[in-house]
Amino acid sequence: MKPVSLSTLRELKSRGEKFTVLTCYDATFAQAMNGAGIEVMLVGDSLGMVLQGRDSTLPVTVSDMAYHTACVARGNSTALLMADMPFMSYSTPEEALANAATLMRAGAHLVKLEGGAWLADTVTRLMQGGIPACVHMGLTPQSVNVFGGYKVQGRGEDAGEQMLREAQALEAAGAAVLLLECVPRALAARITAALKIPVIGIGAGLDCDGQVLVVHDMLGLHTGKPARFVKNFLAVSDDGSVAGAFRAYAAEVKSGQYPAPEHGFD
Ligand code: KIV
């Protein structure tokens, strides 16, 4: 498989072909994901919860992210590697530039930040510095204390219109990718159609250009009740292996079988 770049994602979007994203935190999983043709690996700050056992992503540091980004980069040969900027590492454009540079030096190809239109200057500054940015909108877990819990965002006409306007402002500011988490399917479809840049969804319905899941979730490894958008792909792996689960996920995303209506929100 040819190495995936941002141009690959733009071409896939223009052809109406879906692409696959999974979180990844180490070299062995990166190799297995390469074998299944996963296009994008996200070194998510979800590692704070699934690897470090914390109850939110807030304690994760830039050095935690750089360590795991370097581990994934050593195992990866074909996927586009996206690394999360952790909580409070991008409160000013200057701080964002310095911390994003650390993640790029560790092997990331682009960074992801959580927020809305207030990030426009930061996104422009990063792009000018040679660092593509993905903006994560909707349910942004670093703001869980502002939301008062992990709740669907963008419900209602005003909230939906505002999210669309902010997404367009971020595209105009130079964002390379948008990620929508837990937003109503119809709103995600509208935003995806309105933007030229690729849109990745999680709990945002079938119409996004790509889908992402936390790898532990899609392997059925979670304590308590899984989120509505999670599907256990190990359970449908043809040979019962982790590699088979990645192949099943890729096949279902590409064919439009996943996410099904029951994985989304109205
Ligand atoms: O940190 C993460 O894993 C994420 C995904 C949930 C999109 O941001």
XYZ file of N, CA and C and ligand atoms in Angstrom:
806
model
N 0.849 -1.201 0.000
C 0.000 0.000 0.000
C 0.884 1.251 0.000
N 0.529 2.220 -0.844
C 1.278 3.490 -0.911
C 1.056 4.268 0.383
N 2.071 4.974 0.911
C 1.835 5.759 2.130
C 0.680 6.758 1.948
N -0.147 6.849 2.956
C -1.320 7.728 2.903
C -0.896 9.148 3.292
N -1.373 10.123 2.539
C -1.092 11.534 2.849
C -2.419 12.278 2.928
N -2.343 13.562 3.224
C -3.573 14.367 3.227
C -4.189 14.402 1.828
N -3.331 14.372 0.783
C -3.885 14.366 -0.596
C -4.694 13.099 -0.818
N -4.219 11.965 -0.247
C -4.985 10.706 -0.405
C -6.387 10.896 0.179
N -6.447 11.497 1.388
C -7.769 11.658 2.030
C -8.664 12.582 1.197
N -8.055 13.642 0.638
C -8.856 14.561 -0.196
C -9.358 13.844 -1.451
N -8.492 13.007 -2.037
C -8.921 12.249 -3.243
C -10.054 11.291 -2.898
N -9.913 10.601 -1.734
C -10.968 9.657 -1.334
C -12.280 10.408 -1.156
N -12.201 11.583 -0.512
C -13.433 12.372 -0.321
C -14.026 12.739 -1.681
N -13.177 13.192 -2.602
C -13.724 13.646 -3.888
C -14.337 12.471 -4.663
N -13.854 11.256 -4.417
C -14.444 10.085 -5.104
C -15.607 9.471 -4.316
N -15.898 10.054 -3.136
C -16.995 9.505 -2.322
C -16.644 8.187 -1.676
N -15.308 7.915 -1.528
C -14.889 6.658 -0.880
C -14.556 6.904 0.579
N -15.057 6.054 1.458
C -14.837 6.220 2.907
C -13.426 5.801 3.297
N -12.894 6.420 4.352
C -11.590 5.978 4.864
C -11.684 5.652 6.353
N -10.663 4.921 6.817
C -10.702 4.359 8.167
C -9.634 4.980 9.062
N -10.017 5.205 10.308
C -9.114 5.770 11.319
C -9.298 4.943 12.589
N -8.190 4.610 13.247
C -8.262 3.961 14.570
C -7.250 4.631 15.484
N -7.531 4.655 16.765
C -6.494 5.129 17.687
C -5.421 4.042 17.781
N -4.195 4.464 18.027
C -3.068 3.534 18.096
C -2.049 4.153 19.050
N -1.460 3.305 19.888
C -0.556 3.849 20.915
C 0.798 3.154 20.938
N 0.978 2.098 20.095
C 2.275 1.397 20.130
C 2.622 0.795 18.767
N 3.870 0.315 18.663
C 4.409 -0.141 17.374
C 3.747 -1.428 16.874
N 3.436 -2.363 17.781
C 2.865 -3.650 17.351
C 1.476 -3.452 16.748
N 0.663 -2.636 17.417
C -0.668 -2.353 16.877
C -0.551 -1.576 15.558
N 0.440 -0.698 15.463
C 0.620 0.072 14.222
C 0.879 -0.887 13.047
N 1.728 -1.897 13.274
C 2.023 -2.864 12.201
C 0.757 -3.631 11.812
N -0.017 -4.033 12.812
C -1.251 -4.792 12.520
C -2.248 -3.916 11.755
N -2.301 -2.638 12.109
C -3.234 -1.736 11.398
C -2.767 -1.507 9.971
N -1.453 -1.409 9.755
C -0.915 -1.302 8.389
C -1.366 -2.508 7.572
N -1.288 -3.682 8.174
C -1.662 -4.914 7.473
C -3.117 -4.911 7.039
N -3.974 -4.197 7.791
C -5.407 -4.158 7.467
C -5.753 -2.959 6.579
N -4.753 -2.133 6.253
C -5.000 -0.989 5.361
C -5.688 0.192 6.027
N -5.583 0.294 7.353
C -6.166 1.457 8.053
C -5.426 2.716 7.567
N -6.175 3.695 7.079
C -5.524 4.850 6.435
C -4.896 5.837 7.427
N -5.549 6.042 8.580
C -5.049 7.045 9.531
C -4.966 6.424 10.918
N -3.829 6.640 11.601
C -3.709 6.238 13.007
C -3.709 7.489 13.841
N -4.544 7.481 14.867
C -4.623 8.623 15.782
C -3.996 8.220 17.103
N -2.909 8.899 17.471
C -2.375 8.733 18.824
C -3.231 9.666 19.680
N -4.298 9.093 20.228
C -5.298 9.903 20.928
C -4.899 10.139 22.376
N -5.343 11.283 22.903
C -5.109 11.503 24.338
C -6.056 10.623 25.164
N -6.918 9.850 24.464
C -7.677 8.784 25.122
C -6.727 7.802 25.802
N -5.435 7.858 25.459
C -4.459 6.982 26.125
C -4.442 7.240 27.633
N -4.835 8.444 28.028
C -4.917 8.738 29.462
C -5.902 7.812 30.153
N -6.992 7.487 29.443
C -8.020 6.619 30.032
C -7.705 5.142 29.777
N -7.398 4.785 28.506
C -7.267 3.356 28.211
C -5.901 2.768 28.570
N -4.841 3.592 28.597
C -3.527 3.058 28.982
C -3.157 3.419 30.415
N -3.476 4.651 30.812
C -3.003 5.139 32.116
C -4.030 4.949 33.232
N -5.270 4.574 32.858
C -6.292 4.306 33.863
C -6.845 5.549 34.539
N -6.752 6.690 33.867
C -7.288 7.921 34.468
C -8.772 8.049 34.122
N -9.475 8.972 34.816
C -10.915 9.055 34.544
C -11.269 10.137 33.528
N -10.264 10.818 32.960
C -10.498 11.756 31.857
C -9.177 11.896 31.110
N -9.198 12.702 30.029
C -7.960 12.906 29.249
C -7.136 14.080 29.795
N -7.656 14.789 30.772
C -7.013 16.042 31.219
C -5.583 15.889 31.768
N -5.246 14.800 32.455
C -3.869 14.725 32.993
C -2.779 14.413 31.959
N -3.160 14.093 30.721
C -2.162 13.682 29.715
C -1.252 14.859 29.358
N 0.056 14.582 29.226
C 1.037 15.650 28.953
C 1.576 15.547 27.519
N 2.274 16.602 27.117
C 2.910 16.592 25.790
C 3.958 15.481 25.736
N 4.679 15.251 26.836
C 5.694 14.193 26.760
C 5.062 12.802 26.700
N 3.905 12.596 27.350
C 3.173 11.321 27.151
C 2.855 11.147 25.665
N 2.329 12.210 25.062
C 1.909 12.124 23.648
C 3.106 11.894 22.730
N 4.226 12.562 23.030
C 5.419 12.419 22.184
C 5.969 10.989 22.287
N 5.942 10.438 23.503
C 6.442 9.065 23.711
C 5.643 8.068 22.858
N 4.299 8.141 22.958
C 3.475 7.170 22.219
C 3.487 7.450 20.718
N 3.608 8.711 20.328
C 3.707 9.034 18.894
C 4.971 8.389 18.316
N 6.076 8.480 19.051
C 7.334 7.881 18.574
C 7.208 6.358 18.490
N 6.521 5.737 19.463
C 6.318 4.273 19.428
C 5.532 3.883 18.178
N 4.440 4.603 17.902
C 3.605 4.283 16.739
C 4.392 4.525 15.454
N 5.128 5.631 15.403
C 5.887 5.971 14.189
C 6.883 4.867 13.844
N 7.482 4.236 14.869
C 8.463 3.172 14.599
C 7.806 1.933 13.982
N 6.537 1.687 14.315
C 5.851 0.505 13.766
C 5.128 0.779 12.459
N 4.836 2.050 12.201
C 3.994 2.412 11.051
C 4.804 2.604 9.777
N 4.297 2.054 8.669
C 4.972 2.363 7.399
C 4.042 3.005 6.384
N 2.733 2.882 6.539
C 1.851 3.398 5.477
C 0.784 4.401 5.928
N 0.393 4.380 7.187
C -0.739 5.229 7.590
C -0.302 6.677 7.818
N -1.258 7.574 7.671
C -1.055 8.971 8.069
C -1.154 9.001 9.595
N -0.167 9.619 10.227
C -0.098 9.553 11.699
C -0.507 10.906 12.318
N -1.611 10.875 13.023
C -2.149 12.105 13.648
C -1.966 11.990 15.162
N -1.476 13.057 15.784
C -1.265 13.025 17.242
C -2.103 14.103 17.910
N -2.700 13.746 19.032
C -3.505 14.713 19.786
C -2.624 15.694 20.539
N -3.037 16.957 20.531
C -2.420 17.943 21.412
C -3.193 17.879 22.728
N -2.504 17.593 23.832
C -3.254 17.401 25.077
C -3.769 18.710 25.680
N -4.610 18.537 26.678
C -5.239 19.642 27.423
C -4.211 20.730 27.768
N -4.561 21.974 27.467
C -3.764 23.152 27.832
C -2.403 23.220 27.144
N -2.257 22.497 26.026
C -0.975 22.588 25.311
C -1.084 23.520 24.108
N -2.294 24.153 23.922
C -2.468 25.033 22.752
C -3.312 26.249 23.105
N -3.118 26.775 24.328
C -3.959 27.920 24.710
C -3.558 29.223 24.021
N -2.345 29.295 23.462
C -1.988 30.434 22.600
C -1.361 29.847 21.332
N -1.379 30.604 20.225
C -0.756 30.088 18.994
C 0.722 29.744 19.198
N 1.441 30.513 20.000
C 2.882 30.268 20.213
C 3.095 28.944 20.952
N 2.272 28.756 22.000
C 2.376 27.515 22.771
C 2.024 26.315 21.879
N 0.994 26.502 21.046
C 0.580 25.428 20.135
C 1.712 25.074 19.183
N 2.372 26.091 18.649
C 3.448 25.858 17.684
C 4.585 25.064 18.327
N 4.986 25.470 19.526
C 6.109 24.789 20.200
C 5.732 23.340 20.529
N 4.521 23.121 21.051
C 4.133 21.756 21.446
C 3.848 20.873 20.233
N 3.261 21.467 19.187
C 3.010 20.691 17.960
C 4.344 20.283 17.333
N 5.335 21.150 17.410
C 6.662 20.815 16.851
C 7.231 19.590 17.563
N 7.027 19.488 18.868
C 7.510 18.310 19.617
C 6.849 17.036 19.077
N 5.540 17.108 18.791
C 4.835 15.917 18.292
C 5.244 15.584 16.854
N 5.493 16.619 16.057
C 5.945 16.374 14.673
C 7.338 15.748 14.687
N 8.206 16.227 15.581
C 9.560 15.645 15.669
C 9.491 14.189 16.141
N 8.443 13.854 16.912
C 8.278 12.468 17.375
C 7.746 11.564 16.266
N 7.280 12.149 15.153
C 6.853 11.329 14.017
C 5.443 11.584 13.517
N 4.722 12.553 14.124
C 3.360 12.844 13.640
C 3.417 13.523 12.276
N 2.346 13.301 11.476
C 2.217 14.007 10.192
C 1.254 15.182 10.313
N 0.387 15.138 11.308
C -0.506 16.265 11.615
C -0.925 16.164 13.070
N -1.433 17.274 13.600
C -1.854 17.275 15.000
C -3.355 17.550 15.076
N -3.952 17.153 16.195
C -5.394 17.388 16.400
C -5.601 18.226 17.654
N -6.465 19.227 17.516
C -6.785 20.129 18.640
C -8.296 20.126 18.830
N -8.745 20.282 20.051
C -10.181 20.306 20.325
C -10.667 21.748 20.470
N -11.772 22.074 19.793
C -12.328 23.427 19.977
C -13.176 23.846 18.802
N -13.290 25.181 18.642
C -14.122 25.726 17.569
C -13.431 26.902 16.914
N -14.225 27.884 16.504
C -13.692 29.006 15.729
C -12.587 29.763 16.470
N -12.572 29.696 17.808
C -11.522 30.395 18.560
C -10.126 29.866 18.205
N -10.063 28.691 17.551
C -8.763 28.108 17.176
C -8.268 28.587 15.809
N -9.048 29.473 15.140
C -8.706 29.836 13.753
C -7.278 30.383 13.635
N -6.894 31.318 14.514
C -5.535 31.901 14.412
C -4.468 30.834 14.650
N -4.741 29.945 15.591
C -3.779 28.880 15.906
C -3.590 27.952 14.709
N -4.711 27.600 14.080
C -4.662 26.703 12.919
C -3.855 27.353 11.790
N -4.083 28.644 11.573
C -3.345 29.368 10.517
C -1.855 29.390 10.839
N -1.539 29.685 12.094
C -0.139 29.778 12.518
C 0.571 28.416 12.353
N -0.148 27.337 12.728
C 0.428 25.993 12.582
C 0.685 25.693 11.108
N -0.298 26.000 10.269
C -0.154 25.718 8.837
C 1.021 26.514 8.264
N 1.142 27.787 8.673
C 2.274 28.599 8.181
C 3.607 27.997 8.617
N 3.589 27.343 9.778
C 4.809 26.711 10.280
C 5.027 25.313 9.722
N 4.143 24.858 8.816
C 4.340 23.553 8.185
C 3.674 22.414 8.939
N 2.723 22.747 9.804
C 2.071 21.703 10.617
C 0.568 21.680 10.308
N 0.106 20.638 9.579
C -1.336 20.559 9.310
C -2.102 20.241 10.594
N -3.318 20.786 10.668
C -4.124 20.592 11.885
C -5.488 20.008 11.560
N -5.909 19.105 12.431
C -7.285 18.588 12.419
C -7.980 19.219 13.617
N -9.166 19.780 13.406
C -9.897 20.330 14.551
C -11.028 19.381 14.929
N -11.060 19.039 16.211
C -12.038 18.103 16.795
C -13.167 18.944 17.379
N -14.388 18.793 16.831
C -15.540 19.588 17.283
C -16.640 18.659 17.810
N -17.686 19.271 18.364
C -18.788 18.497 18.921
C -18.463 18.173 20.372
N -18.554 16.902 20.727
C -18.176 16.488 22.085
C -16.644 16.441 22.150
N -16.065 17.427 22.790
C -14.606 17.518 22.909
C -14.253 17.121 24.344
N -13.689 15.912 24.531
C -13.537 15.365 25.886
C -12.697 16.236 26.833
N -11.792 17.072 26.294
C -11.006 17.931 27.196
C -11.895 18.991 27.869
N -13.114 19.203 27.335
C -14.037 20.192 27.924
C -15.156 19.521 28.713
N -14.925 18.282 29.148
C -15.984 17.538 29.847
C -16.517 18.300 31.056
N -15.641 19.076 31.711
C -16.098 19.811 32.896
C -16.966 21.008 32.532
N -16.794 21.523 31.327
C -17.662 22.614 30.851
C -19.019 22.039 30.455
N -19.004 20.882 29.780
C -20.262 20.269 29.320
C -21.049 19.632 30.475
N -20.346 19.314 31.562
C -21.014 18.622 32.666
C -21.264 17.154 32.347
N -20.402 16.555 31.522
C -20.543 15.129 31.189
C -20.299 14.932 29.703
N -20.275 13.650 29.288
C -20.034 13.320 27.877
C -21.394 13.301 27.169
N -21.752 14.433 26.558
C -23.108 14.583 26.004
C -23.069 14.926 24.521
N -24.109 14.530 23.801
C -24.236 14.874 22.373
C -24.264 16.396 22.239
N -23.557 16.928 21.234
C -23.485 18.377 21.008
C -24.134 18.732 19.663
N -24.563 19.987 19.539
C -25.073 20.485 18.248
C -26.535 20.180 18.016
N -27.247 19.802 19.087
C -28.682 19.528 18.913
C -29.443 20.854 18.876
N -30.478 20.938 18.054
C -31.274 22.173 17.945
C -30.725 23.024 16.813
N -31.616 23.850 16.229
C -31.247 24.594 15.020
C -30.097 25.571 15.254
N -30.171 26.339 16.359
C -29.138 27.365 16.594
C -27.770 26.739 16.810
N -27.724 25.698 17.642
C -26.432 25.048 17.936
C -25.861 24.420 16.663
N -26.735 23.855 15.835
C -26.296 23.223 14.594
C -25.733 24.260 13.619
N -26.474 25.370 13.473
C -26.016 26.446 12.568
C -24.659 26.971 13.020
N -24.529 27.146 14.332
C -23.263 27.679 14.862
C -22.105 26.717 14.583
N -22.356 25.422 14.774
C -21.272 24.455 14.525
C -20.868 24.479 13.046
N -21.856 24.592 12.166
C -21.554 24.656 10.727
C -20.718 25.902 10.419
N -21.132 27.049 10.961
C -20.381 28.304 10.695
C -18.954 28.195 11.217
N -18.799 27.615 12.409
C -17.447 27.509 12.993
C -16.582 26.556 12.167
N -17.184 25.478 11.689
C -16.436 24.527 10.857
C -15.965 25.218 9.581
N -16.836 26.043 8.981
C -16.459 26.755 7.751
C -15.344 27.766 8.029
N -15.409 28.419 9.208
C -14.360 29.389 9.562
C -13.022 28.674 9.739
N -13.051 27.483 10.310
C -11.804 26.729 10.523
C -11.232 26.238 9.193
N -12.114 25.834 8.280
C -11.627 25.438 6.950
C -10.966 26.645 6.278
N -11.622 27.809 6.376
C -11.064 29.024 5.754
C -9.736 29.403 6.403
N -9.571 29.083 7.681
C -8.322 29.416 8.403
C -7.193 28.446 8.056
N -7.527 27.349 7.359
C -6.465 26.436 6.927
C -6.497 25.063 7.581
N -7.567 24.741 8.327
C -7.644 23.390 8.910
C -7.575 22.360 7.781
N -6.831 21.272 8.033
C -6.647 20.249 6.996
C -7.727 19.180 7.072
N -8.238 18.946 8.270
C -9.219 17.878 8.522
C -10.119 18.358 9.654
N -11.353 17.866 9.673
C -12.251 18.136 10.798
C -12.666 16.796 11.390
N -12.841 16.740 12.703
C -13.344 15.518 13.340
C -14.577 15.908 14.152
N -15.658 15.190 13.954
C -16.912 15.468 14.663
C -17.227 14.307 15.595
N -17.369 14.597 16.884
C -17.694 13.537 17.855
C -19.078 13.786 18.446
N -19.904 12.754 18.419
C -21.235 12.785 19.046
C -22.034 14.012 18.650
N -22.322 14.112 17.358
C -23.241 15.144 16.876
C -24.343 14.450 16.083
N -25.530 15.065 16.004
C -26.612 14.416 15.270
C -26.204 14.105 13.828
N -26.661 12.961 13.348
C -26.252 12.501 12.020
C -26.541 13.533 10.922
N -27.729 14.175 10.975
C -28.098 15.114 9.906
C -27.158 16.323 9.896
N -26.751 16.761 11.083
C -25.827 17.902 11.155
C -24.451 17.502 10.612
N -23.985 16.326 10.994
C -22.674 15.860 10.497
C -22.710 15.734 8.975
N -23.826 15.270 8.438
C -23.953 15.126 6.978
C -23.879 16.500 6.315
N -24.539 17.486 6.931
C -24.545 18.848 6.368
C -23.149 19.453 6.375
N -22.452 19.286 7.504
C -21.094 19.850 7.623
C -20.158 19.155 6.629
N -20.262 17.832 6.532
C -19.388 17.070 5.609
C -19.609 17.529 4.166
N -20.874 17.770 3.802
C -21.168 18.189 2.429
C -20.717 19.625 2.178
N -20.741 20.455 3.239
C -20.412 21.883 3.058
C -18.903 22.126 2.977
N -18.099 21.186 3.490
C -16.645 21.401 3.536
C -15.928 20.640 2.432
N -14.814 21.231 1.956
C -13.973 20.519 0.967
C -13.002 19.594 1.682
N -12.624 19.952 2.932
C -11.653 19.133 3.670
C -12.340 17.854 4.175
N -11.548 16.774 4.356
C -12.141 15.522 4.846
C -12.671 15.670 6.279
N -13.804 15.020 6.530
C -14.442 15.055 7.851
C -14.496 13.624 8.399
N -13.950 13.464 9.602
C -13.942 12.156 10.283
C -15.038 12.190 11.346
N -15.758 11.093 11.494
C -16.823 11.060 12.496
C -16.633 9.956 13.521
N -17.152 10.209 14.715
C -17.272 9.170 15.757
C -18.590 9.481 16.460
N -19.544 8.579 16.342
C -20.886 8.878 16.862
C -21.501 10.034 16.093
N -21.186 10.128 14.785
C -21.688 11.248 13.969
C -22.343 10.718 12.687
N -22.600 9.431 12.639
C -23.337 8.856 11.519
C -22.475 8.483 10.326
N -23.163 7.921 9.368
C -22.546 7.286 8.201
C -22.017 8.258 7.151
N -22.489 9.512 7.206
C -22.214 10.411 6.068
C -20.871 11.113 6.129
N -20.149 10.974 7.255
C -18.811 11.583 7.329
C -17.904 10.864 6.325
N -16.796 11.516 5.959
C -15.899 10.927 4.955
C -15.106 9.746 5.518
N -14.810 9.802 6.814
C -14.076 8.715 7.455
C -14.672 8.444 8.822
N -14.304 7.297 9.400
C -14.786 6.937 10.743
C -13.597 6.647 11.635
N -13.736 6.975 12.922
C -12.687 6.646 13.898
C -13.314 5.943 15.091
N -12.567 5.015 15.682
C -12.950 4.416 16.964
C -11.697 4.280 17.823
N -11.889 4.272 19.122
C -10.798 3.950 20.047
C -10.564 2.443 19.935
N -9.301 2.046 19.733
C -9.020 0.645 19.412
C -9.484 -0.304 20.528
N -9.330 0.092 21.778
C -9.778 -0.780 22.874
C -11.293 -1.025 22.778
N -12.037 0.034 22.438
C -13.495 -0.096 22.338
C -13.879 -1.096 21.250
N -13.238 -0.974 20.062
C -13.660 -1.843 18.953
C -13.168 -3.276 19.126
N -12.282 -3.482 20.125
C -11.870 -4.863 20.439
C -12.669 -5.403 21.633
N -13.663 -4.630 22.063
C -14.526 -5.093 23.159
C -13.892 -4.948 24.526
N -12.811 -4.151 24.614
C -12.119 -3.978 25.901
C -12.571 -2.687 26.563
N -13.616 -2.747 27.330
C -14.003 -1.560 28.079
C -14.679 -1.987 29.362
N -14.527 -1.132 30.366
C -15.206 -1.426 31.616
C -16.544 -0.687 31.545
N -17.596 -1.318 31.971
C -18.908 -0.663 31.953
C -19.534 -0.728 30.567
N -20.596 0.058 30.420
C -21.396 0.019 29.191
C -20.677 0.794 28.087
N -20.475 0.175 26.902
C -19.816 0.924 25.819
C -20.714 2.045 25.301
N -20.102 3.084 24.715
C -20.890 4.174 24.118
C -21.727 3.604 22.973
N -22.811 4.289 22.675
C -23.761 3.844 21.647
C -23.109 3.586 20.276
N -22.077 4.382 19.953
C -21.480 4.262 18.615
C -20.457 3.135 18.506
N -20.154 2.465 19.629
C -19.113 1.429 19.605
C -19.672 0.111 19.077
N -18.883 -0.534 18.208
C -19.212 -1.896 17.781
C -17.999 -2.777 18.074
N -18.246 -3.979 18.545
C -17.169 -4.921 18.838
C -16.812 -5.670 17.547
N -15.676 -5.306 16.954
C -15.260 -5.934 15.700
C -14.468 -7.216 15.928
N -14.006 -7.446 17.159
C -13.341 -8.728 17.438
C -14.390 -9.847 17.332
N -15.618 -9.497 17.714
C -16.705 -10.491 17.678
C -17.060 -10.885 16.244
N -16.690 -10.046 15.247
C -17.029 -10.395 13.851
C -15.761 -10.638 13.023
N -14.617 -10.762 13.721
C -13.343 -11.038 13.040
C -13.412 -12.441 12.429
N -13.034 -12.603 11.135
C -13.228 -13.908 10.471
C -12.418 -15.024 11.125
N -11.238 -14.684 11.695
C -10.420 -15.734 12.321
C -10.242 -15.515 13.819
N -11.048 -14.607 14.376
C -10.994 -14.360 15.826
C -9.760 -13.581 16.265
N -8.967 -13.070 15.304
C -7.736 -12.355 15.667
C -7.958 -10.844 15.689
N -7.016 -10.147 16.327
C -7.051 -8.681 16.358
C -6.892 -8.145 14.935
N -5.972 -8.747 14.163
C -5.788 -8.305 12.770
C -7.098 -8.483 11.989
N -7.808 -9.580 12.273
C -9.096 -9.829 11.622
C -10.125 -8.773 12.013
N -10.075 -8.315 13.268
C -10.993 -7.255 13.716
C -10.715 -5.961 12.947
N -9.433 -5.654 12.726
C -9.096 -4.435 11.963
C -9.587 -4.564 10.522
N -9.427 -5.775 9.946
C -9.891 -5.983 8.553
C -11.418 -5.852 8.481
N -12.118 -6.393 9.490
C -13.592 -6.328 9.497
C -14.051 -4.870 9.614
N -13.364 -4.106 10.466
C -13.695 -2.680 10.620
C -13.494 -1.958 9.281
N -12.328 -2.201 8.647
C -12.040 -1.527 7.368
C -13.115 -1.889 6.342
N -13.465 -3.176 6.275
C -14.451 -3.616 5.270
C -15.813 -2.977 5.540
N -16.223 -2.924 6.814
C -17.557 -2.377 7.125
C -17.623 -0.864 6.937
N -16.519 -0.166 7.217
C -16.523 1.293 6.987
C -16.553 1.562 5.488
N -15.723 0.841 4.742
C -15.638 1.066 3.280
C -16.976 0.768 2.595
N -17.667 -0.286 3.076
C -18.920 -0.673 2.403
C -20.117 0.124 2.917
N -19.933 0.902 4.001
C -21.046 1.669 4.548
C -21.909 0.865 5.512
N -21.431 -0.338 5.885
C -22.199 -1.158 6.843
C -22.071 -0.599 8.265
N -20.902 -0.010 8.559
C -20.680 0.641 9.853
C -20.356 2.105 9.597
N -20.924 3.039 10.350
C -21.886 2.852 11.431
C -23.320 2.660 10.927
N -24.052 1.781 11.597
C -25.453 1.549 11.306
C -26.272 2.633 12.022
N -27.562 2.782 11.654
C -28.368 3.832 12.287
C -28.344 3.770 13.825
N -28.287 2.553 14.392
C -28.325 2.458 15.864
C -27.033 2.962 16.528
N -25.984 3.212 15.734
C -24.735 3.748 16.303
C -24.729 5.274 16.343
N -25.775 5.905 15.793
C -25.763 7.371 15.678
C -26.792 8.051 16.569
N -26.872 9.370 16.438
C -27.776 10.193 17.255
C -28.629 11.055 16.344
N -29.902 11.332 16.788
C -30.786 12.222 16.019
C -30.709 13.628 16.580
O -8.347 10.759 21.965
C -9.053 10.095 21.173
O -9.000 8.877 21.115
C -9.956 10.829 20.302
C -10.987 10.027 19.576
C -12.103 9.697 20.470
C -11.481 10.715 18.363
O -9.880 12.017 20.213
